Coordinates of C-alpha atoms and ligand atoms in Angstrom, one line a residue:
M197 CA 0.0 0.0 0.0
D198 CA 1.1 3.5 -0.8
D199 CA 1.6 5.8 2.3
T200 CA -0.4 8.7 0.9
T201 CA -3.5 6.8 -0.3
H202 CA -6.7 6.0 1.5
E203 CA -7.4 2.4 1.2
T204 CA -10.4 0.2 1.7
L205 CA -10.0 -3.4 2.9
D206 CA -12.0 -6.2 4.3
A207 CA -9.7 -6.7 7.3
V208 CA -6.7 -5.2 8.9
I209 CA -4.6 -7.1 11.3
I210 CA -2.3 -5.3 13.8
G211 CA 0.8 -7.3 14.5
A212 CA 3.0 -9.7 12.5
G213 CA 3.9 -12.1 15.3
F214 CA 2.7 -15.7 15.5
S215 CA -1.0 -14.7 15.8
G216 CA -1.0 -12.0 13.1
L217 CA 0.8 -14.2 10.6
Y218 CA -1.6 -17.1 11.0
M219 CA -4.6 -14.7 10.9
L220 CA -3.3 -13.3 7.7
Q221 CA -2.9 -16.8 6.2
K222 CA -6.5 -17.7 7.3
L223 CA -8.2 -14.6 6.1
R224 CA -6.3 -14.7 2.8
S225 CA -7.6 -18.2 2.3
L226 CA -11.2 -16.9 2.7
G227 CA -10.5 -14.6 -0.3
L228 CA -10.6 -11.4 1.8
R229 CA -8.6 -8.3 1.1
V230 CA -6.5 -8.3 4.2
H231 CA -3.4 -6.3 5.3
V232 CA -1.1 -6.4 8.3
L233 CA 0.4 -3.4 10.0
E234 CA 3.5 -4.0 12.0
A235 CA 5.5 -1.5 14.1
A236 CA 8.7 -3.6 13.8
S237 CA 10.8 -3.9 10.8
D238 CA 10.1 -7.5 10.1
V239 CA 8.0 -10.5 11.3
G240 CA 8.3 -12.2 14.6
G241 CA 6.5 -10.0 17.2
T242 CA 7.9 -10.8 20.7
W243 CA 10.8 -12.7 19.1
W244 CA 11.8 -9.8 16.9
W245 CA 12.0 -7.6 20.0
N246 CA 13.4 -9.8 22.7
R247 CA 17.0 -10.3 21.7
Y248 CA 18.7 -10.2 25.0
P249 CA 21.4 -12.7 25.7
G250 CA 20.0 -16.1 26.6
A251 CA 16.5 -15.4 25.2
R252 CA 14.8 -18.7 24.5
C253 CA 11.5 -20.3 24.8
D254 CA 10.5 -22.2 27.9
I255 CA 8.0 -24.4 26.0
E256 CA 9.6 -27.2 24.1
S257 CA 10.4 -26.5 20.4
F258 CA 8.1 -29.2 19.1
D259 CA 5.2 -27.7 20.9
Y260 CA 6.1 -24.0 20.4
S261 CA 5.5 -24.1 16.7
Y262 CA 2.5 -24.0 14.3
S263 CA 0.4 -27.1 14.0
F264 CA -1.8 -26.0 11.1
D265 CA 0.4 -27.4 8.4
A266 CA 1.6 -31.0 8.6
D267 CA 4.3 -30.4 5.9
L268 CA 5.6 -27.4 7.8
E269 CA 6.2 -29.4 11.0
Q270 CA 7.9 -32.2 9.0
T271 CA 10.1 -29.8 7.1
W272 CA 11.4 -27.6 9.9
E273 CA 14.4 -28.9 12.0
W274 CA 14.6 -27.7 15.6
S275 CA 18.2 -28.1 17.0
E276 CA 17.5 -27.8 20.7
R277 CA 14.9 -28.9 23.2
Y278 CA 14.3 -25.3 24.0
A279 CA 14.8 -23.1 21.0
T280 CA 16.8 -19.9 21.2
Q281 CA 15.4 -16.6 20.1
P282 CA 17.4 -16.6 16.8
E283 CA 16.2 -20.0 15.9
I284 CA 12.5 -19.1 16.6
L285 CA 13.0 -16.0 14.6
A286 CA 14.4 -18.0 11.8
Y287 CA 11.4 -20.3 12.0
V288 CA 8.9 -17.4 11.8
N289 CA 10.8 -16.0 8.7
H290 CA 10.6 -19.5 7.1
V291 CA 6.9 -19.4 7.7
A292 CA 6.5 -15.9 6.3
D293 CA 8.5 -17.0 3.2
R294 CA 6.7 -20.3 2.8
F295 CA 3.3 -18.8 2.7
D296 CA 4.5 -15.6 0.9
L297 CA 3.0 -13.5 3.8
R298 CA 5.3 -10.4 3.5
R299 CA 3.5 -9.0 0.4
D300 CA 0.5 -8.2 2.7
I301 CA 2.4 -6.7 5.6
S302 CA 3.6 -3.1 6.0
F303 CA 6.5 -3.0 8.4
D304 CA 7.7 0.0 10.4
T305 CA 4.1 1.0 10.6
R306 CA 2.4 1.6 13.9
M307 CA -1.4 1.9 14.1
L308 CA -2.1 5.1 16.1
E309 CA -5.9 5.1 16.1
A310 CA -8.9 3.0 15.1
R311 CA -12.3 4.6 15.0
W312 CA -15.5 2.8 14.5
N313 CA -18.0 4.2 12.0
D314 CA -21.5 3.0 12.7
E315 CA -22.9 4.1 9.3
T316 CA -20.4 2.3 7.2
T317 CA -19.7 -0.4 9.7
T318 CA -16.0 0.0 9.2
W319 CA -13.0 0.7 11.4
N320 CA -10.9 3.7 10.2
L321 CA -7.3 3.3 11.1
T322 CA -4.6 5.9 11.0
T323 CA -0.8 5.1 11.3
D324 CA 2.3 6.9 12.2
T325 CA 3.3 6.9 8.6
G326 CA 0.3 9.0 7.7
R327 CA -1.9 6.1 6.3
S328 CA -5.7 6.0 6.5
I329 CA -7.4 2.6 6.0
D330 CA -11.0 1.6 6.2
A331 CA -11.6 -2.0 7.1
H332 CA -14.7 -4.0 7.9
Y333 CA -12.9 -6.0 10.5
C334 CA -10.0 -5.0 12.8
I335 CA -8.1 -7.9 14.4
M336 CA -5.7 -7.0 17.2
A337 CA -2.9 -9.6 17.2
V338 CA -0.6 -7.5 19.3
G339 CA 0.6 -10.1 21.8
C340 CA 0.2 -10.4 25.6
L341 CA 3.7 -9.3 26.6
S342 CA 4.7 -6.6 24.2
Q343 CA 4.3 -3.4 25.9
A344 CA 7.6 -2.8 27.8
N345 CA 7.4 -1.6 31.4
H346 CA 9.7 1.3 31.9
P347 CA 9.8 2.2 35.6
T348 CA 11.3 5.6 36.4
F349 CA 13.9 6.4 39.0
E350 CA 15.1 9.7 40.3
G351 CA 18.3 11.0 38.5
M352 CA 17.9 8.7 35.5
E353 CA 18.7 11.4 33.1
E354 CA 22.0 12.0 34.9
F355 CA 23.3 8.5 34.3
S356 CA 26.1 8.7 31.7
G357 CA 26.3 5.0 30.9
R358 CA 23.9 3.0 28.7
T359 CA 20.4 1.8 29.6
L360 CA 18.7 -1.1 27.9
H361 CA 15.4 -2.9 28.2
T362 CA 15.5 -6.7 27.7
G363 CA 12.3 -6.4 25.6
E364 CA 13.9 -3.8 23.3
W365 CA 17.3 -5.2 22.9
P366 CA 19.5 -3.6 20.2
H367 CA 19.7 -5.7 17.1
E368 CA 23.4 -5.4 16.7
G369 CA 23.9 -7.0 20.1
V370 CA 25.7 -5.5 23.1
D371 CA 29.2 -6.4 24.1
V372 CA 29.6 -6.0 27.9
T373 CA 33.2 -7.3 28.0
G374 CA 35.1 -5.5 30.7
L375 CA 32.0 -3.5 31.8
R376 CA 30.2 -3.1 35.1
V377 CA 26.6 -4.1 34.4
G378 CA 23.5 -3.7 36.6
V379 CA 20.3 -5.7 36.0
I380 CA 17.0 -4.5 37.5
G381 CA 14.5 -7.3 38.0
T382 CA 14.6 -11.1 38.4
G383 CA 11.7 -12.4 36.2
S384 CA 12.1 -14.7 33.3
S385 CA 14.0 -12.2 31.1
A386 CA 16.5 -11.5 33.9
I387 CA 16.9 -15.1 34.8
Q388 CA 17.8 -16.1 31.2
S389 CA 20.1 -13.1 30.6
I390 CA 22.0 -13.0 33.9
P391 CA 24.1 -16.1 33.5
L392 CA 25.3 -14.9 30.1
L393 CA 25.9 -11.3 31.1
A394 CA 27.9 -12.6 34.1
E395 CA 30.2 -14.5 31.8
Q396 CA 31.0 -11.4 29.8
A397 CA 30.8 -8.5 32.2
E398 CA 33.7 -7.5 34.6
Q399 CA 31.1 -7.1 37.4
L400 CA 27.4 -7.9 37.4
T401 CA 25.1 -6.5 40.0
V402 CA 21.5 -7.8 40.2
F403 CA 18.9 -5.6 41.8
Q404 CA 16.2 -7.9 43.1
R405 CA 12.9 -6.6 44.4
T406 CA 11.1 -10.0 44.6
P407 CA 13.0 -13.3 44.2
A408 CA 11.5 -15.7 41.6
F409 CA 11.0 -19.4 41.6
T410 CA 13.0 -20.9 38.7
L411 CA 13.6 -24.5 37.7
P412 CA 16.4 -26.0 35.6
A413 CA 15.4 -26.2 31.8
M414 CA 17.7 -29.3 31.3
N415 CA 18.1 -28.0 27.8
A416 CA 20.0 -30.1 25.3
P417 CA 20.5 -30.5 21.6
L418 CA 17.9 -32.7 20.0
D419 CA 19.4 -35.9 18.6
P420 CA 18.2 -37.2 15.1
E421 CA 16.4 -40.3 16.7
T422 CA 14.3 -38.2 19.0
V423 CA 13.4 -35.9 16.1
A424 CA 12.5 -38.8 13.8
D425 CA 10.5 -40.5 16.5
F426 CA 8.6 -37.3 17.4
K427 CA 7.9 -36.5 13.7
A428 CA 6.5 -39.9 13.2
R429 CA 3.7 -39.2 15.7
Y430 CA 3.5 -35.4 15.3
R431 CA -0.1 -35.3 14.1
E432 CA -1.3 -37.5 17.0
H433 CA 0.6 -35.3 19.5
R434 CA -0.8 -32.1 18.1
E435 CA -4.4 -33.4 18.4
A436 CA -3.7 -34.3 22.0
T437 CA -2.2 -30.9 22.9
R438 CA -5.1 -29.1 21.3
H439 CA -7.4 -31.0 23.7
S440 CA -5.1 -30.6 26.7
N441 CA -5.4 -28.2 29.6
G442 CA -2.1 -26.2 29.2
G443 CA -1.4 -26.8 25.4
V444 CA 1.3 -29.3 26.3
L445 CA 1.0 -32.8 27.4
T446 CA 1.2 -32.8 31.3
T447 CA -1.0 -34.9 33.4
L448 CA -2.2 -33.4 36.7
A449 CA -1.7 -36.0 39.4
E450 CA -4.8 -37.2 41.3
E451 CA -3.3 -37.2 44.8
S452 CA -3.0 -34.3 47.2
A453 CA 0.5 -33.4 48.2
L454 CA -0.7 -33.8 51.8
A455 CA -2.0 -37.3 51.3
V456 CA 1.4 -39.0 50.6
E457 CA 4.5 -39.8 52.7
A458 CA 7.3 -37.2 52.7
A459 CA 9.6 -39.6 50.8
E460 CA 7.1 -40.1 48.0
R461 CA 6.4 -36.4 47.8
D462 CA 10.2 -35.7 47.5
R463 CA 10.6 -38.4 44.9
R464 CA 7.9 -36.7 42.8
F465 CA 9.2 -33.2 43.2
E466 CA 12.7 -34.5 42.4
A467 CA 11.5 -36.1 39.3
A468 CA 9.7 -32.9 38.2
W469 CA 12.7 -30.8 38.9
K470 CA 14.9 -33.1 36.8
S471 CA 12.3 -33.2 34.0
G472 CA 13.1 -29.6 33.0
T473 CA 9.5 -28.6 32.2
L474 CA 7.5 -25.6 33.1
F475 CA 4.4 -27.5 34.2
G476 CA 5.8 -30.6 35.7
L477 CA 6.4 -29.5 39.2
L478 CA 3.0 -27.9 39.7
S479 CA 1.2 -30.9 38.2
S480 CA 2.9 -33.4 40.4
F481 CA 0.0 -33.2 42.9
S482 CA -3.6 -32.3 42.4
D483 CA -3.7 -29.4 44.9
L484 CA -0.5 -27.4 44.6
M485 CA -2.3 -24.4 43.1
I486 CA -5.4 -24.8 45.3
D487 CA -4.2 -25.5 48.9
P488 CA -1.7 -23.2 50.5
Q489 CA -0.2 -25.9 52.7
A490 CA 0.3 -28.2 49.7
N491 CA 1.8 -25.3 47.7
E492 CA 4.2 -24.5 50.6
L493 CA 5.7 -28.0 50.3
A494 CA 6.5 -27.4 46.6
A495 CA 7.9 -24.0 47.4
Q496 CA 10.1 -25.4 50.2
F497 CA 11.4 -28.1 47.8
V498 CA 12.6 -25.4 45.5
R499 CA 14.1 -23.3 48.3
D500 CA 16.0 -26.4 49.4
Q501 CA 17.4 -26.7 45.9
I502 CA 18.6 -23.1 46.0
V503 CA 20.4 -23.7 49.3
R504 CA 22.0 -26.8 47.7
I505 CA 23.2 -24.9 44.6
V506 CA 24.2 -21.5 46.1
D507 CA 27.5 -21.6 48.1
D508 CA 26.8 -18.6 50.4
P509 CA 23.8 -19.3 52.6
V510 CA 23.1 -15.6 53.0
I511 CA 22.7 -15.2 49.2
A512 CA 20.8 -18.5 49.0
E513 CA 18.3 -17.1 51.5
R514 CA 18.1 -13.8 49.6
L515 CA 17.3 -15.7 46.5
S516 CA 14.5 -17.7 48.2
P517 CA 10.9 -16.5 47.6
H518 CA 8.7 -16.4 50.6
S519 CA 6.2 -13.7 49.7
F520 CA 3.9 -15.5 47.3
P521 CA 2.8 -19.1 46.7
I522 CA 4.9 -20.9 44.1
G523 CA 3.3 -20.7 40.6
T524 CA 1.2 -17.6 41.3
K525 CA 3.8 -15.5 39.7
R526 CA 4.9 -17.2 36.5
L527 CA 7.5 -19.9 37.0
C528 CA 10.8 -19.5 35.1
L529 CA 13.0 -22.0 33.5
D530 CA 16.7 -21.3 33.6
T531 CA 20.1 -22.6 32.7
G532 CA 22.6 -22.0 35.5
Y533 CA 20.8 -19.1 37.1
Y534 CA 21.3 -19.9 40.8
A535 CA 24.9 -21.1 40.3
T536 CA 25.7 -17.8 38.7
Y537 CA 25.6 -16.3 42.2
N538 CA 28.7 -18.5 43.1
R539 CA 30.7 -16.4 40.7
P540 CA 33.1 -13.8 42.3
N541 CA 32.0 -11.1 39.8
V542 CA 28.2 -11.3 40.7
E543 CA 26.6 -9.4 43.5
L544 CA 22.9 -9.6 44.4
V545 CA 21.3 -6.5 45.9
D546 CA 18.1 -7.0 47.9
L547 CA 16.0 -3.9 47.2
R548 CA 13.8 -4.7 50.1
T549 CA 16.7 -3.8 52.5
E550 CA 18.7 -1.6 50.2
P551 CA 16.2 0.3 48.0
I552 CA 17.3 2.2 44.9
D553 CA 17.6 5.8 46.1
R554 CA 18.5 7.3 42.7
F555 CA 20.6 7.0 39.5
T556 CA 23.7 9.0 39.5
A557 CA 26.1 10.1 36.7
T558 CA 28.2 6.9 37.3
G559 CA 25.8 4.4 38.6
M560 CA 23.2 3.9 41.2
S561 CA 22.8 4.9 44.8
V562 CA 21.2 2.1 46.9
G563 CA 20.9 1.9 50.6
D564 CA 23.8 4.0 51.9
R565 CA 26.2 3.2 49.2
E566 CA 27.0 3.9 45.5
I567 CA 27.4 1.2 42.9
P568 CA 29.4 2.2 39.9
L569 CA 27.9 0.9 36.6
D570 CA 28.5 1.3 32.9
V571 CA 25.3 -0.3 31.7
I572 CA 21.9 -0.7 33.4
V573 CA 19.7 -3.4 32.1
F574 CA 15.9 -3.0 32.8
A575 CA 14.6 -6.6 32.9
T576 CA 11.4 -5.0 34.3
G577 CA 8.8 -6.8 32.1
F578 CA 5.6 -5.6 30.5
D579 CA 2.3 -4.0 30.8
A580 CA 0.9 -7.4 30.2
M581 CA -2.3 -8.4 28.3
T582 CA -3.8 -5.0 28.1
G583 CA -0.8 -2.7 27.5
A584 CA -0.5 -3.2 23.8
L585 CA -4.3 -3.1 23.3
L586 CA -4.6 0.2 25.0
A587 CA -1.5 1.8 23.5
P588 CA -3.3 2.9 20.3
R589 CA -6.5 5.0 20.6
I590 CA -9.4 2.6 19.9
I591 CA -12.7 4.5 19.7
G592 CA -15.8 2.4 19.5
R593 CA -19.5 3.1 19.3
D594 CA -20.6 6.4 20.7
G595 CA -17.0 7.7 20.9
I596 CA -16.1 5.6 23.9
T597 CA -12.4 4.6 23.9
L598 CA -11.3 1.2 24.9
K599 CA -9.2 2.8 27.6
Q600 CA -12.3 4.5 29.0
K601 CA -14.3 1.2 28.8
W602 CA -11.5 -0.7 30.6
A603 CA -10.7 1.9 33.2
E604 CA -11.7 -0.5 35.9
G605 CA -10.0 -3.4 34.2
P606 CA -10.5 -5.4 30.9
R607 CA -13.9 -6.9 30.2
T608 CA -14.3 -9.2 27.3
Y609 CA -16.5 -12.0 26.0
L610 CA -14.3 -15.0 25.5
G611 CA -11.2 -12.8 25.5
I612 CA -12.0 -12.1 21.8
A613 CA -14.5 -9.3 21.7
T614 CA -15.8 -6.5 23.9
S615 CA -19.2 -4.7 23.8
G616 CA -19.2 -1.3 22.1
F617 CA -16.5 -2.3 19.8
P618 CA -18.2 -4.2 16.9
N619 CA -16.0 -6.2 14.4
L620 CA -13.0 -5.8 16.7
F621 CA -11.2 -9.1 17.6
T622 CA -8.6 -9.4 20.2
I623 CA -6.4 -12.6 19.7
T624 CA -5.6 -14.2 23.0
G625 CA -7.0 -11.1 24.7
P626 CA -7.7 -10.9 28.5
G627 CA -10.3 -13.4 29.5
S628 CA -8.8 -16.2 27.3
P629 CA -6.3 -18.9 28.6
S630 CA -3.3 -17.4 26.6
V631 CA -0.4 -16.9 29.0
L632 CA -1.3 -19.7 31.3
T633 CA -0.9 -22.1 28.4
N634 CA 1.4 -22.8 25.5
M635 CA 0.8 -19.6 23.6
L636 CA 1.0 -21.3 20.2
V637 CA -2.0 -23.6 21.0
S638 CA -4.1 -20.8 22.3
I639 CA -3.2 -18.6 19.4
E640 CA -4.2 -21.2 16.9
Q641 CA -7.5 -21.8 18.7
H642 CA -8.4 -18.0 18.8
V643 CA -7.3 -17.4 15.2
E644 CA -9.2 -20.4 13.9
W645 CA -12.3 -19.4 15.8
T646 CA -12.1 -15.8 14.6
A647 CA -11.5 -16.9 11.0
A648 CA -14.6 -19.3 11.1
C649 CA -16.7 -16.5 12.6
I650 CA -15.6 -14.0 9.9
E651 CA -16.4 -16.6 7.2
W652 CA -19.8 -17.1 8.7
L653 CA -20.5 -13.4 8.9
E654 CA -19.5 -13.0 5.3
Q655 CA -21.8 -15.9 4.3
Q656 CA -24.7 -14.2 6.2
G657 CA -23.9 -10.9 4.6
A658 CA -23.7 -9.5 8.1
A659 CA -22.7 -5.9 8.8
S660 CA -21.4 -6.4 12.2
I661 CA -20.9 -8.6 15.2
E662 CA -20.8 -7.3 18.7
A663 CA -20.6 -8.9 22.2
N664 CA -23.6 -8.4 24.3
V665 CA -23.1 -6.7 27.6
D666 CA -24.8 -9.5 29.5
A667 CA -22.7 -12.2 27.9
E668 CA -19.5 -10.1 28.6
N669 CA -20.5 -9.5 32.2
G670 CA -21.2 -13.2 32.7
W671 CA -17.9 -14.2 31.1
A672 CA -15.9 -11.6 33.1
D673 CA -17.5 -12.9 36.3
H674 CA -16.9 -16.5 35.4
V675 CA -13.2 -15.7 34.6
T676 CA -12.8 -14.1 38.1
E677 CA -14.8 -16.8 39.8
V678 CA -12.7 -19.7 38.5
A679 CA -9.4 -17.9 39.2
G680 CA -10.8 -17.4 42.8
F681 CA -10.9 -21.3 43.3
T682 CA -7.1 -21.3 43.0
L683 CA -4.2 -19.5 44.7
Y684 CA -3.4 -17.5 41.5
P685 CA -5.0 -14.2 42.5
T686 CA -3.0 -14.2 45.8
G687 CA 0.4 -13.5 44.1
N688 CA 1.3 -9.9 43.1
S689 CA 1.7 -10.9 39.5
W690 CA 1.5 -9.4 36.1
Y691 CA -1.4 -11.8 35.6
L692 CA -3.2 -9.4 37.9
G693 CA -1.7 -6.2 36.6
S694 CA 0.1 -5.8 40.0
N695 CA 3.4 -4.9 38.3
I696 CA 2.1 -1.6 36.8
E697 CA 1.4 1.3 39.1
G698 CA -2.2 2.3 39.1
K699 CA -3.3 -0.6 36.9
P700 CA -6.6 -2.1 38.0
R701 CA -6.2 -5.5 39.7
V702 CA -8.1 -8.0 37.6
F703 CA -7.0 -11.5 37.1
M704 CA -6.8 -11.5 33.3
P705 CA -6.2 -14.9 31.9
Y706 CA -8.8 -17.6 31.9
I707 CA -7.7 -20.4 34.2
A708 CA -9.7 -23.4 33.0
G709 CA -7.4 -24.3 30.2
V710 CA -7.4 -24.8 26.5
E711 CA -9.8 -27.7 26.2
I712 CA -12.6 -26.3 28.3
F713 CA -12.2 -22.9 26.6
R714 CA -12.3 -24.5 23.1
T715 CA -15.5 -26.3 24.0
V716 CA -17.1 -23.1 25.2
C717 CA -16.0 -21.2 22.1
D718 CA -17.2 -23.9 19.8
D719 CA -20.5 -24.1 21.6
V720 CA -21.0 -20.4 21.2
A721 CA -20.4 -20.6 17.5
A722 CA -22.6 -23.7 17.1
N723 CA -25.4 -21.8 18.7
G724 CA -25.4 -18.9 16.2
Y725 CA -22.7 -17.0 18.0
R726 CA -24.7 -16.9 21.3
G727 CA -24.0 -13.9 23.3
F728 CA -23.2 -11.7 20.3
T729 CA -25.5 -9.4 18.3
I730 CA -25.3 -9.9 14.6
S731 CA -26.5 -6.9 12.6
T732 CA -27.3 -7.1 8.9
Ligands
N01_833 O1 9.2 -9.7 33.4 P1 8.6 -9.9 34.8 P2 10.0 -10.5 32.4 N1 12.2 -1.8 40.7 O2 7.4 -9.0 35.0 C1 11.1 -6.2 38.6 C2 7.5 -14.1 29.4 N2 8.8 -14.4 29.1 O3 10.3 -9.8 31.2 O4 8.5 -9.1 41.0 C3 12.7 -2.9 40.9 O5 8.4 -11.4 35.0 C4 10.0 -7.2 39.0 O6 10.0 -7.2 40.4 P3 8.6 -7.6 41.2 C5 7.0 -14.8 30.7 O7 5.7 -15.1 30.6 C6 9.0 -15.7 28.7 O8 11.1 -11.2 33.1 O9 7.5 -6.8 40.5 N3 12.3 -4.1 40.2 C7 10.4 -8.5 38.4 O10 11.5 -9.1 39.2 C8 7.3 -13.9 31.7 O11 6.7 -14.1 33.0 C9 10.2 -16.1 28.4 O12 8.8 -7.1 42.6 C10 11.3 -3.9 39.3 C11 11.1 -8.0 37.0 O13 11.4 -6.7 37.2 C12 7.0 -12.6 31.1 O14 7.4 -12.7 29.8 C13 11.3 -15.3 28.6 C14 10.7 -2.7 39.1 C15 10.1 -8.1 36.0 O15 9.8 -9.5 35.7 C16 7.6 -11.4 31.7 O16 9.0 -11.7 32.0 C17 11.1 -14.0 29.0 C18 11.1 -1.6 39.8 N4 10.5 -0.4 39.6 C19 9.8 -13.5 29.3 N5 9.7 -2.9 38.2 C20 10.5 -17.5 28.0 O17 9.8 -18.0 27.2 C21 9.8 -4.3 37.9 N6 10.7 -4.9 38.6 C22 11.5 -18.1 28.6

């Protein structure tokens, strides 16, 4: 598309990550005129932006990939159990080439505003490149963890060194050899990058506000026999994951952690620890995410491992989480994280006892001392699930913005639609399982449901589809209610918006899992899109 023209399309998709690319492929196959707007310079979404050292997936490669094309999964060769960011980006590029997707994508183009026109039943979108596009459908495929969280500290502008955010890592890479590096944060991004930064930097100082629970990834190269064996049963495996709870094959044990002997409990925890999977530990008993006492047993098991790995008992205790049930803040998978604190060039600062006072020209002032730094890495995460949806101005029916509508927290029907915003679809939006599952399985489910819905609307000659307020309220209450049966809402997590100052506290993901959610969505569709109003 030409930057100066006004264009009319059937559908516009925002984002060229995993969800946007598949959405493009699906809508194209329906014969629609569809175009993608992408702020980055190429495909990949989160994997285009997050290039910090050590960035890799913590869902296994075979599962963290598209399932919609049987040939694609046979053709592509993963080299490691857990793929690195460059390998995942190479895969996304391969998919874009294979399906010739780039010809319908505008890169370096950020959508600034989308305004609903009730008369024409179209969305008018404007971009930072001066484009104006009218489209019947607008699909937000902007990702759940794509709006970086940039906390501010006094004196930041005085710091003469370099500041970086893990989620906006420079593409040319950063050489920290011989430099004094500070990392703020100890979530997944920090836990992956700290071991590698420590190997390169002269001195690494980690500024920890809340210690995280992390398990060893047990990553390893994939051998040809494993790959051949997996590929032989790939279809069957995909079908099973589509109907699983978390989008990966993990079985939740039937017994309570409180109902077995200590030796048996330890044996299971140990096996889960050695399995190197994200979901294994918390699935090893039925009640770890429900019963605080059971949960504490798993938490203590991990704390015991920290004491075992970290030489200095003071540092081990500093690294040991006590302030939230294990799993209520997202678990991490790491390679050598705890052992990194045995290195002589690594220091862990506990911000609870030595808070950051301010940045200075040459480093950071914490507690009553100054720490000299050349580079400060913000591993401070994201304004999750709603940040990227609320970044552009989305103006629905009656001039109400999405920001206004969600002032008290996001409200959606099935995570995909919100009343007052007809023909707007939010892939893996708040109220869908998304971040509690293998994202790829959830993305495919939401994309396929949306494509089928749009196909049906086109067949009906419908002008618009809009979630009903009642259905939306019922869904929002249901999402909150089921989360309330678990310990999840008790952790101060980004699932709840707790990491962003002033953000309403709403438990955003739907906890019941992929299979239940799929059944609900399919049932809604089978009943003439129950809970939606279709206008002709
Ligand atoms: O972000 P986070 P992330 N002062 O929010 C701290 C996915 N992901 O980028 O806990 C001091 O987890 C904050 O402290 P606290 C994955 O879903 C996946 O690491 O709020 N500290 C926390 O320690 C993950 O969960 C992969 O007290 C401040 C850290 O910064 C999600 O992305 C890899 C602070 C932020 O941790 C986000 O992970 C990477 C402040 N003002 C990410 N503000 C894989 O697939 C924040 N913090 C492997």
